[in-house]
Each structure stands twice: as C-alpha cells, then as structure tokens.
PDB file of C-alpha atoms in Angstrom:
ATOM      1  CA  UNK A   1       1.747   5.479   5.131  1.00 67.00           C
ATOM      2  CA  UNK A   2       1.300   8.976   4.532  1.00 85.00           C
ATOM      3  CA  UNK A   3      -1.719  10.376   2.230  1.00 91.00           C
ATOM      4  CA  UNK A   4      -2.151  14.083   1.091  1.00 94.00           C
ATOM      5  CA  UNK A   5      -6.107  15.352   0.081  1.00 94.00           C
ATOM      6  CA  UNK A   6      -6.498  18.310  -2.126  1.00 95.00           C
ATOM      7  CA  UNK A   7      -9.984  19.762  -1.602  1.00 92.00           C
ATOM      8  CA  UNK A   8     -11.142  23.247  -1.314  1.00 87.00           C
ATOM      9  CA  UNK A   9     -13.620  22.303   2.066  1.00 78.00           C
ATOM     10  CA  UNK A  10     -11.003  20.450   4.576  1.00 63.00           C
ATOM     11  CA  UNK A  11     -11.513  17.363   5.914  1.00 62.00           C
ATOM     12  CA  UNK A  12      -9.434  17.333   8.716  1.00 61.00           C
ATOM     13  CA  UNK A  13     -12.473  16.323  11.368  1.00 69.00           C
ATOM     14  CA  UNK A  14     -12.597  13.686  13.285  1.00 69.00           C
ATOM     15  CA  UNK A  15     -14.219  10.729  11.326  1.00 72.00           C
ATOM     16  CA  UNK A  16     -11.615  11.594   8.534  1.00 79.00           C
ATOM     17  CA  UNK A  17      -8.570  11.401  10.243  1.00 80.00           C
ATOM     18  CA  UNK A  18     -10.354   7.841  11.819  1.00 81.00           C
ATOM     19  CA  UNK A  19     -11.338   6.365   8.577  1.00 82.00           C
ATOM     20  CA  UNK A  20      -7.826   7.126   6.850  1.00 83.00           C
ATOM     21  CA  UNK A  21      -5.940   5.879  10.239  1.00 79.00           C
ATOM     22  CA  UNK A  22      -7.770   2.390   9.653  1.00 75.00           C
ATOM     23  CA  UNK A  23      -6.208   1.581   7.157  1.00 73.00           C
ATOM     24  CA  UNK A  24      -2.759   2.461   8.434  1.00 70.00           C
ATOM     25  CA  UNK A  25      -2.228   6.106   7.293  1.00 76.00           C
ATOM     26  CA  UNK A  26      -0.154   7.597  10.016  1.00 71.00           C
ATOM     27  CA  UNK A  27       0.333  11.325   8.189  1.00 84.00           C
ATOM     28  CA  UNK A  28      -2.852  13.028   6.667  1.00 90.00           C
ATOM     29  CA  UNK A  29      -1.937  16.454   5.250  1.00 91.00           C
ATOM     30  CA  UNK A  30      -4.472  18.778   3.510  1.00 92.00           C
ATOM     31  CA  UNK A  31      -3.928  21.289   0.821  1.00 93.00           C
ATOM     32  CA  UNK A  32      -6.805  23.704   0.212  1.00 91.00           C
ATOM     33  CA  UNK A  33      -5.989  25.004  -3.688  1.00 93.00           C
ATOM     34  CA  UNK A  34      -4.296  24.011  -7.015  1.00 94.00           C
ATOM     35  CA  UNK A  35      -1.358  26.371  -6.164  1.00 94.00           C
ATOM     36  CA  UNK A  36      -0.886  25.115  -2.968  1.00 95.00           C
ATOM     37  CA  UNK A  37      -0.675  21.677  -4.744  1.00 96.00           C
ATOM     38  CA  UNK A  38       2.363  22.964  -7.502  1.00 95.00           C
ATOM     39  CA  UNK A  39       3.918  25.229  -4.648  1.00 96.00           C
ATOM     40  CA  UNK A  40       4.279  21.224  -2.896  1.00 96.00           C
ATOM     41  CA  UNK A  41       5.984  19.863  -6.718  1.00 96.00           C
ATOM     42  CA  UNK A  42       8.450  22.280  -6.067  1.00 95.00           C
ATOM     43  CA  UNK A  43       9.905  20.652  -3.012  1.00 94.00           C
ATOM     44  CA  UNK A  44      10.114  16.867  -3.821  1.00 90.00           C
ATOM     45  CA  UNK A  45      11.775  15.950   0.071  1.00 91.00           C
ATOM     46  CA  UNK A  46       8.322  16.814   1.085  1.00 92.00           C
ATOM     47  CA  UNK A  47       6.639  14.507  -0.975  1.00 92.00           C
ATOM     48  CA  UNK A  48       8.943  11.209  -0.613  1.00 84.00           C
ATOM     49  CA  UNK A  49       6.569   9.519   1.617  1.00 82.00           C
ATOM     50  CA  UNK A  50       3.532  10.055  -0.010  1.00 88.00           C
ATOM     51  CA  UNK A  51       1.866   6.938  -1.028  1.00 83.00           C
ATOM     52  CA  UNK A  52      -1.939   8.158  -2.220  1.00 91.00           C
ATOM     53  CA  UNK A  53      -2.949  11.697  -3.148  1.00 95.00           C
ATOM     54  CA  UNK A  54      -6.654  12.313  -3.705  1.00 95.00           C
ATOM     55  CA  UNK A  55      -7.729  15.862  -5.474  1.00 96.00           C
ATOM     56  CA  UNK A  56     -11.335  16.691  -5.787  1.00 95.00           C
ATOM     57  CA  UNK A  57     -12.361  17.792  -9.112  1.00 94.00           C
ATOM     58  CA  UNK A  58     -14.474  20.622  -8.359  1.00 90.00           C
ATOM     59  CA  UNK A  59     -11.834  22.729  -6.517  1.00 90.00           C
ATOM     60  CA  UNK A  60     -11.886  26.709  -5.879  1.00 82.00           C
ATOM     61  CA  UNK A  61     -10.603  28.372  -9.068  1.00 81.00           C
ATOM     62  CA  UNK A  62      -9.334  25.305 -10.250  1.00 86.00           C
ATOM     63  CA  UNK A  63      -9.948  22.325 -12.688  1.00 92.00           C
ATOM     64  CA  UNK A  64      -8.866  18.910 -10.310  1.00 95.00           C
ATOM     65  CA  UNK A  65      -9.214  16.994 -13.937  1.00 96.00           C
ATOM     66  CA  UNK A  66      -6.304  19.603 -15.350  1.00 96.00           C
ATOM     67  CA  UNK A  67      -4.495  19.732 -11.594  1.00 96.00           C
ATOM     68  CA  UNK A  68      -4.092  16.191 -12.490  1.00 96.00           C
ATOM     69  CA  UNK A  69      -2.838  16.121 -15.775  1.00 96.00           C
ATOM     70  CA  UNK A  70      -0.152  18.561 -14.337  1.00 96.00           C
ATOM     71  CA  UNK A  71       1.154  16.394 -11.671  1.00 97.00           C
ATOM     72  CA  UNK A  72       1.396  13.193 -13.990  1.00 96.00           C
ATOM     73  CA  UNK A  73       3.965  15.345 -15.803  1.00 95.00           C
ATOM     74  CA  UNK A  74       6.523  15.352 -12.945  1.00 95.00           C
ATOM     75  CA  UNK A  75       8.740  12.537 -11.910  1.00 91.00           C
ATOM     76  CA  UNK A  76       6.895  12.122  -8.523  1.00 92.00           C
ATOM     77  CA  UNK A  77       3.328  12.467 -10.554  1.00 93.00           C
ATOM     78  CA  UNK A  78       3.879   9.280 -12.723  1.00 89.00           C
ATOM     79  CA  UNK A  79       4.724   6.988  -9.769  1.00 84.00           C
ATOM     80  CA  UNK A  80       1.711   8.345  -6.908  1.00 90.00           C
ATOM     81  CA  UNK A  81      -1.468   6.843  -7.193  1.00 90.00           C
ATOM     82  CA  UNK A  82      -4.459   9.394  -7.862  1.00 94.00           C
ATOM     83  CA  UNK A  83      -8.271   9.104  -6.076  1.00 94.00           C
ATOM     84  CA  UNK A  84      -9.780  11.642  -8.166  1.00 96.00           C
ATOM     85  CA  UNK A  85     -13.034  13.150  -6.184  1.00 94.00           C
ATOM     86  CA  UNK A  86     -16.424  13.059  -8.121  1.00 93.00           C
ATOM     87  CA  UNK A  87     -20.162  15.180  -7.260  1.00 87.00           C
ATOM     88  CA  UNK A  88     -21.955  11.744  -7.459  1.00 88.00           C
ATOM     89  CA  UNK A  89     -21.494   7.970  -8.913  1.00 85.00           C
ATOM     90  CA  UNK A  90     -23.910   8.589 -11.462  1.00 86.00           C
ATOM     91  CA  UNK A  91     -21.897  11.621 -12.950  1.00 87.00           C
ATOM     92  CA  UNK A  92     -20.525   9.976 -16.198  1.00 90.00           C
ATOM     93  CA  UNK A  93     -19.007  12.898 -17.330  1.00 92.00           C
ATOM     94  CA  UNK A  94     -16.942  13.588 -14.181  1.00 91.00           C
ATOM     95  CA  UNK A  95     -15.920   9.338 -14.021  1.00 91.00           C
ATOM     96  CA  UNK A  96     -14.758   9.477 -17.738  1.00 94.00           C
ATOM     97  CA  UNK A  97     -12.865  12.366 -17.286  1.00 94.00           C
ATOM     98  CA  UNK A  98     -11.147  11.025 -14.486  1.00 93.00           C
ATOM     99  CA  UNK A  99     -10.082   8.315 -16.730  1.00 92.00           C
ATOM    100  CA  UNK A 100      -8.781  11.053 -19.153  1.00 94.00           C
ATOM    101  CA  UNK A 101      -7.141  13.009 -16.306  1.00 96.00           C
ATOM    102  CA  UNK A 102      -4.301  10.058 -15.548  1.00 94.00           C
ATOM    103  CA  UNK A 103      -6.307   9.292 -12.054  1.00 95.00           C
ATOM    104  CA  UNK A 104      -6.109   5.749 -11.272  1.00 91.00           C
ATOM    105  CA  UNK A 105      -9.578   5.948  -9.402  1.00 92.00           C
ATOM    106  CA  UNK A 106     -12.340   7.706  -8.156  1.00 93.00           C
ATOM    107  CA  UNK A 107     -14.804   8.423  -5.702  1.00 93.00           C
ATOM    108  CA  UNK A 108     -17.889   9.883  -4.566  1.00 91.00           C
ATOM    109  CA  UNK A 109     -16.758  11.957  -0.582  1.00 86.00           C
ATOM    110  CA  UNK A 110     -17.501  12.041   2.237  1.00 86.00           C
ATOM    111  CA  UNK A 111     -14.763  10.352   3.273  1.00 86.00           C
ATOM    112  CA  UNK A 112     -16.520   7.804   6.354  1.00 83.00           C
ATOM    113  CA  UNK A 113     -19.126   6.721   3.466  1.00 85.00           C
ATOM    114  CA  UNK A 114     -19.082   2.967   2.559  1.00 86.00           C
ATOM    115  CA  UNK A 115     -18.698   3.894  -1.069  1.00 86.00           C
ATOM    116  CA  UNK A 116     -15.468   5.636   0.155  1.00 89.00           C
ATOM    117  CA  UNK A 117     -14.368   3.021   2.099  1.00 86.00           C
ATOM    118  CA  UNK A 118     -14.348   0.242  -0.951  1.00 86.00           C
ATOM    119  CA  UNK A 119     -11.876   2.517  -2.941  1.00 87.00           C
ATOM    120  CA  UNK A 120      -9.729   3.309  -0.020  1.00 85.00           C
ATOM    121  CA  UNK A 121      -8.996  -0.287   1.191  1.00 81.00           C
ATOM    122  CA  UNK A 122      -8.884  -1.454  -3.005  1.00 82.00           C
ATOM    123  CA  UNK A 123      -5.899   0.968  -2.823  1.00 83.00           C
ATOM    124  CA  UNK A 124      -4.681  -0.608   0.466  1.00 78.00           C
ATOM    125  CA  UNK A 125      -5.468  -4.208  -0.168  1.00 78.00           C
ATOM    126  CA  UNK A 126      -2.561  -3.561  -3.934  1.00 79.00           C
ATOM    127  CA  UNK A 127      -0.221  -1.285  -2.224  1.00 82.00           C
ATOM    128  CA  UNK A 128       0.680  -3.003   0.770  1.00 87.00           C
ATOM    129  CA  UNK A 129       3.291  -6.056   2.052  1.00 92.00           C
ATOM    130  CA  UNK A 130       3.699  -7.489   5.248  1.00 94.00           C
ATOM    131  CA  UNK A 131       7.273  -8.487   6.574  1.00 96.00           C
ATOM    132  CA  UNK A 132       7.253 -10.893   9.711  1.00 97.00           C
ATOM    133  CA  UNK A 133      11.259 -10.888  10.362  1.00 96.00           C
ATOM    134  CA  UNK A 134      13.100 -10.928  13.457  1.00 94.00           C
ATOM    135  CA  UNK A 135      16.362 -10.621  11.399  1.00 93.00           C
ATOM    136  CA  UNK A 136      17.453  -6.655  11.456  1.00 94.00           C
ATOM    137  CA  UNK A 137      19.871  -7.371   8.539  1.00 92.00           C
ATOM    138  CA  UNK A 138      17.383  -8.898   6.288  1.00 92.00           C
ATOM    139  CA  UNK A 139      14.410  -6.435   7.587  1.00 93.00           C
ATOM    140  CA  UNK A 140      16.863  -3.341   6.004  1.00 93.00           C
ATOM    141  CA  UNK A 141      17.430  -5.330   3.045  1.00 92.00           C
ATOM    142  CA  UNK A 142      13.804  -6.205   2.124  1.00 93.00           C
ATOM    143  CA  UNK A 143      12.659  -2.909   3.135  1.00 91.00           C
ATOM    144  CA  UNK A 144      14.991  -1.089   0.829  1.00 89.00           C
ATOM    145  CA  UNK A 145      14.554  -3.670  -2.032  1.00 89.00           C
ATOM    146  CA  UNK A 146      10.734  -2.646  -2.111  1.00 87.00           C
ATOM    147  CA  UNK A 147      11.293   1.357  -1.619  1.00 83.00           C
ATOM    148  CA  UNK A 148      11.499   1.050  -5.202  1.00 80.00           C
ATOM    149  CA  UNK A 149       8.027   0.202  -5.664  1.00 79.00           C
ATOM    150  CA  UNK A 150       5.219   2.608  -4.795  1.00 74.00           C
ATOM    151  CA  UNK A 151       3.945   0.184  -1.613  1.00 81.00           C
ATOM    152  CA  UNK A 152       4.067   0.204   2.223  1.00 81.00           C
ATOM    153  CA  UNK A 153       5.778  -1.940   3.721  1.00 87.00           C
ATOM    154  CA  UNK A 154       4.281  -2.978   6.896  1.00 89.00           C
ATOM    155  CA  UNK A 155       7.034  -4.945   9.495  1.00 93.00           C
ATOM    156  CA  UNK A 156       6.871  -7.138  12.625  1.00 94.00           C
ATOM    157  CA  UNK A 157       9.590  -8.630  14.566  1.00 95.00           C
ATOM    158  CA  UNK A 158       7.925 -10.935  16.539  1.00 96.00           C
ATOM    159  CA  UNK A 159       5.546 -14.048  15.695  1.00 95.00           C
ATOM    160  CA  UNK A 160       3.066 -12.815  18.405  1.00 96.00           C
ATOM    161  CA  UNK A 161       3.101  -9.359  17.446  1.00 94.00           C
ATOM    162  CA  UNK A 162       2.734 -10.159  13.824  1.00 95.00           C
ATOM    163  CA  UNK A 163      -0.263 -12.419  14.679  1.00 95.00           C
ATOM    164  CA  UNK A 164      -2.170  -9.638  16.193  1.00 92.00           C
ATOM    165  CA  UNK A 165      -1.439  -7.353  13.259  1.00 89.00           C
ATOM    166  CA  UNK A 166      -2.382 -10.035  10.902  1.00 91.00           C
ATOM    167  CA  UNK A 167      -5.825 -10.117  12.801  1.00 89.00           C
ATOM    168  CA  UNK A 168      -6.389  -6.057  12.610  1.00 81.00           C
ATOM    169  CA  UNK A 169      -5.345  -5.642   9.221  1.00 83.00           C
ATOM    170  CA  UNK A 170      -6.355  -5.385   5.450  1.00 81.00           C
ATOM    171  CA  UNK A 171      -5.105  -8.538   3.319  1.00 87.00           C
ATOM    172  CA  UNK A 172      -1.937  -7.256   1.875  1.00 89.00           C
ATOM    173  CA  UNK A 173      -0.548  -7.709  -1.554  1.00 90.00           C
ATOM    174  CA  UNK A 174       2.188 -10.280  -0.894  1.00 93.00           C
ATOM    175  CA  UNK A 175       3.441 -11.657   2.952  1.00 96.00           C
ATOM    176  CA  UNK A 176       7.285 -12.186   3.487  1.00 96.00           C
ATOM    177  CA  UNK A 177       7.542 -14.663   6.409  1.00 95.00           C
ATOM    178  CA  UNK A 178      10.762 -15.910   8.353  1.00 94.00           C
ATOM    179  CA  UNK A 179      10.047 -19.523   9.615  1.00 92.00           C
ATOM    180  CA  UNK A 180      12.314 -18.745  13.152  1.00 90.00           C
ATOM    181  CA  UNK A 181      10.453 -15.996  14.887  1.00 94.00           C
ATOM    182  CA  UNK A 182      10.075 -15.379  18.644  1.00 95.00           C
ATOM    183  CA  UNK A 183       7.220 -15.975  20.625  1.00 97.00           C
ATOM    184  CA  UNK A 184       5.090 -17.794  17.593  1.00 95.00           C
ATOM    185  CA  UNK A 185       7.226 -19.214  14.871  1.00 93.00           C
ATOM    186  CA  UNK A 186       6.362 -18.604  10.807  1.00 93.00           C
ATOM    187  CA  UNK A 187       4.335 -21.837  10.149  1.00 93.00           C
ATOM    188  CA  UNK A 188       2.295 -21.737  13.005  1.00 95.00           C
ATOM    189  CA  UNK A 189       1.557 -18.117  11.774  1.00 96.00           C
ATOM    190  CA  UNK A 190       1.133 -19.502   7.993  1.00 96.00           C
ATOM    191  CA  UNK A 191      -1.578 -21.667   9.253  1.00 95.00           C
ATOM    192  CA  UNK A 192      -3.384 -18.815  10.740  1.00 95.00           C
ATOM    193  CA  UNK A 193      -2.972 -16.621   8.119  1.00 95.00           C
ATOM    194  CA  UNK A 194      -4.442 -19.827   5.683  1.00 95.00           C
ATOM    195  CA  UNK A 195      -7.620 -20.185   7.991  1.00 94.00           C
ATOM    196  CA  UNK A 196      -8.479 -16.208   7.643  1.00 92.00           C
ATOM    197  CA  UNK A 197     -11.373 -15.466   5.170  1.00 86.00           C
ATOM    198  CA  UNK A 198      -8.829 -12.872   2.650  1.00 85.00           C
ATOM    199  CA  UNK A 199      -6.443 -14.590   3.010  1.00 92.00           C
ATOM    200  CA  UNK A 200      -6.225 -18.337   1.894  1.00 90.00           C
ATOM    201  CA  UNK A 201      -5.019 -17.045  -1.597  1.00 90.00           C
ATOM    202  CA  UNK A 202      -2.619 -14.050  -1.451  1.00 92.00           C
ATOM    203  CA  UNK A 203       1.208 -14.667  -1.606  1.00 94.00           C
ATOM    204  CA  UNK A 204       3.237 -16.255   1.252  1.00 96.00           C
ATOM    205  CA  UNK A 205       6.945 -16.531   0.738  1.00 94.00           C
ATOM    206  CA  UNK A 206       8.835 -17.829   3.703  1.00 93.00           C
ATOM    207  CA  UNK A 207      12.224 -16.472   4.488  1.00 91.00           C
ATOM    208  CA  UNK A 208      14.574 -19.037   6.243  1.00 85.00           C
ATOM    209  CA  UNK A 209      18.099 -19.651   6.872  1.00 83.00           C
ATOM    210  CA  UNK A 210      17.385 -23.253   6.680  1.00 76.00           C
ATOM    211  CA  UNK A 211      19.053 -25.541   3.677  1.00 74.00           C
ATOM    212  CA  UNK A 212      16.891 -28.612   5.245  1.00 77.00           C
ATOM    213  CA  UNK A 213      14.297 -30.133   2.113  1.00 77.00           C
ATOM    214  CA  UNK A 214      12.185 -31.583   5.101  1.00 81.00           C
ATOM    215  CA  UNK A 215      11.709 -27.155   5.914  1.00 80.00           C
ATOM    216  CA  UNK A 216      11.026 -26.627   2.418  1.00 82.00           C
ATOM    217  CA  UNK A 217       8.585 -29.454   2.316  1.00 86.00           C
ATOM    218  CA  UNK A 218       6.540 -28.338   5.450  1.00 88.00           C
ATOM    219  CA  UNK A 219       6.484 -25.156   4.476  1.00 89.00           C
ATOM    220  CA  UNK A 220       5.120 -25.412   1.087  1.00 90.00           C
ATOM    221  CA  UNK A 221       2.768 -27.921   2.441  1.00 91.00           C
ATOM    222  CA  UNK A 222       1.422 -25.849   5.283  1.00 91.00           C
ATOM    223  CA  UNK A 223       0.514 -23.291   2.607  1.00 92.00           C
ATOM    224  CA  UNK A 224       3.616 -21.165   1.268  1.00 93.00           C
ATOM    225  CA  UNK A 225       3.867 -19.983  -2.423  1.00 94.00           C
ATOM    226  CA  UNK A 226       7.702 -20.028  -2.311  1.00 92.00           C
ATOM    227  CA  UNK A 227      10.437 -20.204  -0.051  1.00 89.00           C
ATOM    228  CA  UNK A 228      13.743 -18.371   0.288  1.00 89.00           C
ATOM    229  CA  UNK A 229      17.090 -19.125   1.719  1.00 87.00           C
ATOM    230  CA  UNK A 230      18.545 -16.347   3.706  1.00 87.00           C
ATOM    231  CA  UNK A 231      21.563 -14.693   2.788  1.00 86.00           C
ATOM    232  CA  UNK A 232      19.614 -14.246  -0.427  1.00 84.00           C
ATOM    233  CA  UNK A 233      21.005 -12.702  -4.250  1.00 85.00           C
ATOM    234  CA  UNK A 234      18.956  -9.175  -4.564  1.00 88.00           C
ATOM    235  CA  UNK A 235      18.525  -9.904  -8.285  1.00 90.00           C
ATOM    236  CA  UNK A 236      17.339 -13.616  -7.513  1.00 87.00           C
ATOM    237  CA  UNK A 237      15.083 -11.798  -4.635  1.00 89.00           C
ATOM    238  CA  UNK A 238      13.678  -9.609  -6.831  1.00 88.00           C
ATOM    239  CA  UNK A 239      13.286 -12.225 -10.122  1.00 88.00           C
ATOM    240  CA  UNK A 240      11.714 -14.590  -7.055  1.00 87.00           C
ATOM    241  CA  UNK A 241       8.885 -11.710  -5.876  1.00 86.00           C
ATOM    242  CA  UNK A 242       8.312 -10.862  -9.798  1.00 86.00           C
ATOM    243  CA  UNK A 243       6.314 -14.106 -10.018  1.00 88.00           C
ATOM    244  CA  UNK A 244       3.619 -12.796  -7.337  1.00 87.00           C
ATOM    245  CA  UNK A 245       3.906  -9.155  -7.046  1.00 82.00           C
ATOM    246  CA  UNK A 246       3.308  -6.715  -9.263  1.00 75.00           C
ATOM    247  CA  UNK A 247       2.642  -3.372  -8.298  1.00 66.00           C
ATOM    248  CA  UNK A 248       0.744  -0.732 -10.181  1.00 60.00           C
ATOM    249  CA  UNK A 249       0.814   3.208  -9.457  1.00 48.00           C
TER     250      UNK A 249
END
C-alpha cells in the first residue's frame, strides 16, 4: 500500500517510516506545501497507487481544510481516503472543520503516538482483504475484480505462508480462502483464523473448485460465511462479495 503525507515539517524519520510500514505501507512519500500537493493532481499515473493521503491543517501558506476541499473536486480526490491532521483532540473547531473539509478522519501527530495509531489501523482494519490462493488464474481475476474498490489487496499462495501473515497482521475487511492450498490447506487455516481474538467475526468466503455438498458442508461448518465454486461468473462474484463487503473512501 502506498500512503502520501502533506505536512510542512517532514516526517520522514525513522519511527515514521516504522509505524506506517506496520501496517503494510510499502511507499511513504512526503510533500512539503499545498502546491506541491496540486502540482501531484496534475499527473494522475503518479497517484494510481495511493490508498491514504493525510494533509495537516496548519500547513505553510496554506489552509489543509481548503487543500482538501480542492482535492475532493478531482476524480482521484472523491475516491482517496483523507486523515486530516489536527493541533490537539480537544480542538473542536479544527475536528468540525475537518468534517466540513470532505476528510474522512482525523488525528492529533506525531505519527508513533497511540492516538495515531487507532486511526491508522481503523483505516487499515476497512481497507484491506486477504486472498489465500494458490490458483494464478483466479489470483489475477480477484485482484482485478477489487482494483475497483479503493482497498489493498493483500495475497498468499501458500497455506503456510498465509498462516504466518494471518498471525502478523491487522484483521482485514473480508478473507477470500481456496480450500486446496499447499503446505496447510484452507480449513485447517479457517480454524485458525476462527480461534484468533479479531477475527472470529469478519468475512470468510472459501474459494474451491469442488462441486462436493459434503465440501460445502465442512466448510460452512468449520466457520465460512459463503463459499464459491471456481470458475466463478464476475457479476455473480461481485453480487456474492456485496453481501459482506462494502467499502467506503
């Protein structure tokens, strides 16, 4: 996932580039000014991969509350979601406009504070879907189905691999999991993923090229929400995920 801060005093230390990294942010870029920020609106390859853009309000010769406003007029601006930086929790003024400013949040810097940290992962936590599938075909297919929505989609190949992820990770939104994996197969990785304290409730849809009822049966038994046969319908797919994900920007 890629992020991009706009704040007049840069951030790019240490401790920030460790806190964003934890929750899976593998591209951190910095803009220091408002005209740095529409100079970026003019090149829209650059900002394709963008998932979370935070702007402090208080920047150098700028208004982050109008910056905002501005950047929820473009086609890009109505589809990022917005951490709009405030002085302090109790500023009132600042939170409300936020609200007014088209930011979906805000928060009180620096950025390795708790308070931080809570607004960050509440981002991560509605923005994010995990894949376990060892199937390149339907990896490509389910990837490119969700590039329409403004979330990450995090993938694993292999049932051993996707239980150590699984174990370092944020509870996603929604979990797409084949029942045939190497190494650790998807029910034995369902029942993990049941016993984890975030987990027991969040979405679990397991992908299978299996017609077999006795399959279907175990699987929604185990724990699964739903359960898809591969080669699937893309509009089916996407009525099917409807029922448990919806994203927001």
């Amino acid at each position: 996932m890629s992020v991009l801060i706009v704040d007049s005093i840069s951030g790019s230390d240490l401790n920030t580039l460790t806190v964003f990294e934890e929750y899976g942010y593998s591209k951190i870029r910095f803009l220091k000014s408002a005209n740095e920020m529409r100079d970026l609106l003019q090149k829209p390859d650059e900002l394709k991969e963008i998932r979370l853009l935070i702007i402090n309000s208080e920047l150098a010769g700028a208004d982050g509350f109008e910056l905002c406003r501005e950047i929820r007029t473009t086609d890009w601006g109505k589809k990022i979601y917005i951490i709009m930086l405030i002085s302090s929790i109790g500023n009132r003024i600042a939170i409300d406009k936020s609200k007014h400013s088209g930011a979906n949040d805000f928060a009180v810097k620096p950025f390795d504070g708790d308070q931080f940290r809570q607004h960050l992962a509440s981002f991560s936590v509605k923005h994010t879907v995990l894949l376990v599938e060892d199937d390149p075909v339907a990896r490509q297919l389910v990837t490119k189905i969700f590039s329409r929505y403004p979330v990450e989609v995090m993938v694993s190949d292999d049932g051993l691999k996707a239980y150590n992820l699984i174990n370092s990770m944020l509870p996603p939104a929604l979990v797409l999991l084949d029942i045939g994996l190497p190494n650790m197969n998807g029910l034995s990785l369902l029942k993990h993923i049941r016993s984890r304290q975030g987990w027991k409730k969040l979405p679990v849809i397991m992908l299978t090229s299996s017609t077999d009822a006795s399959d279907v049966k175990t699987s929604l038994a185990t724990g699964a929400n739903d359960y898809i046969v591969k080669p699937f319908d893309i509009d089916n797919f996407v009525k099917r995920m409807s029922k448990y994900f919806q994203p927001d920007t």
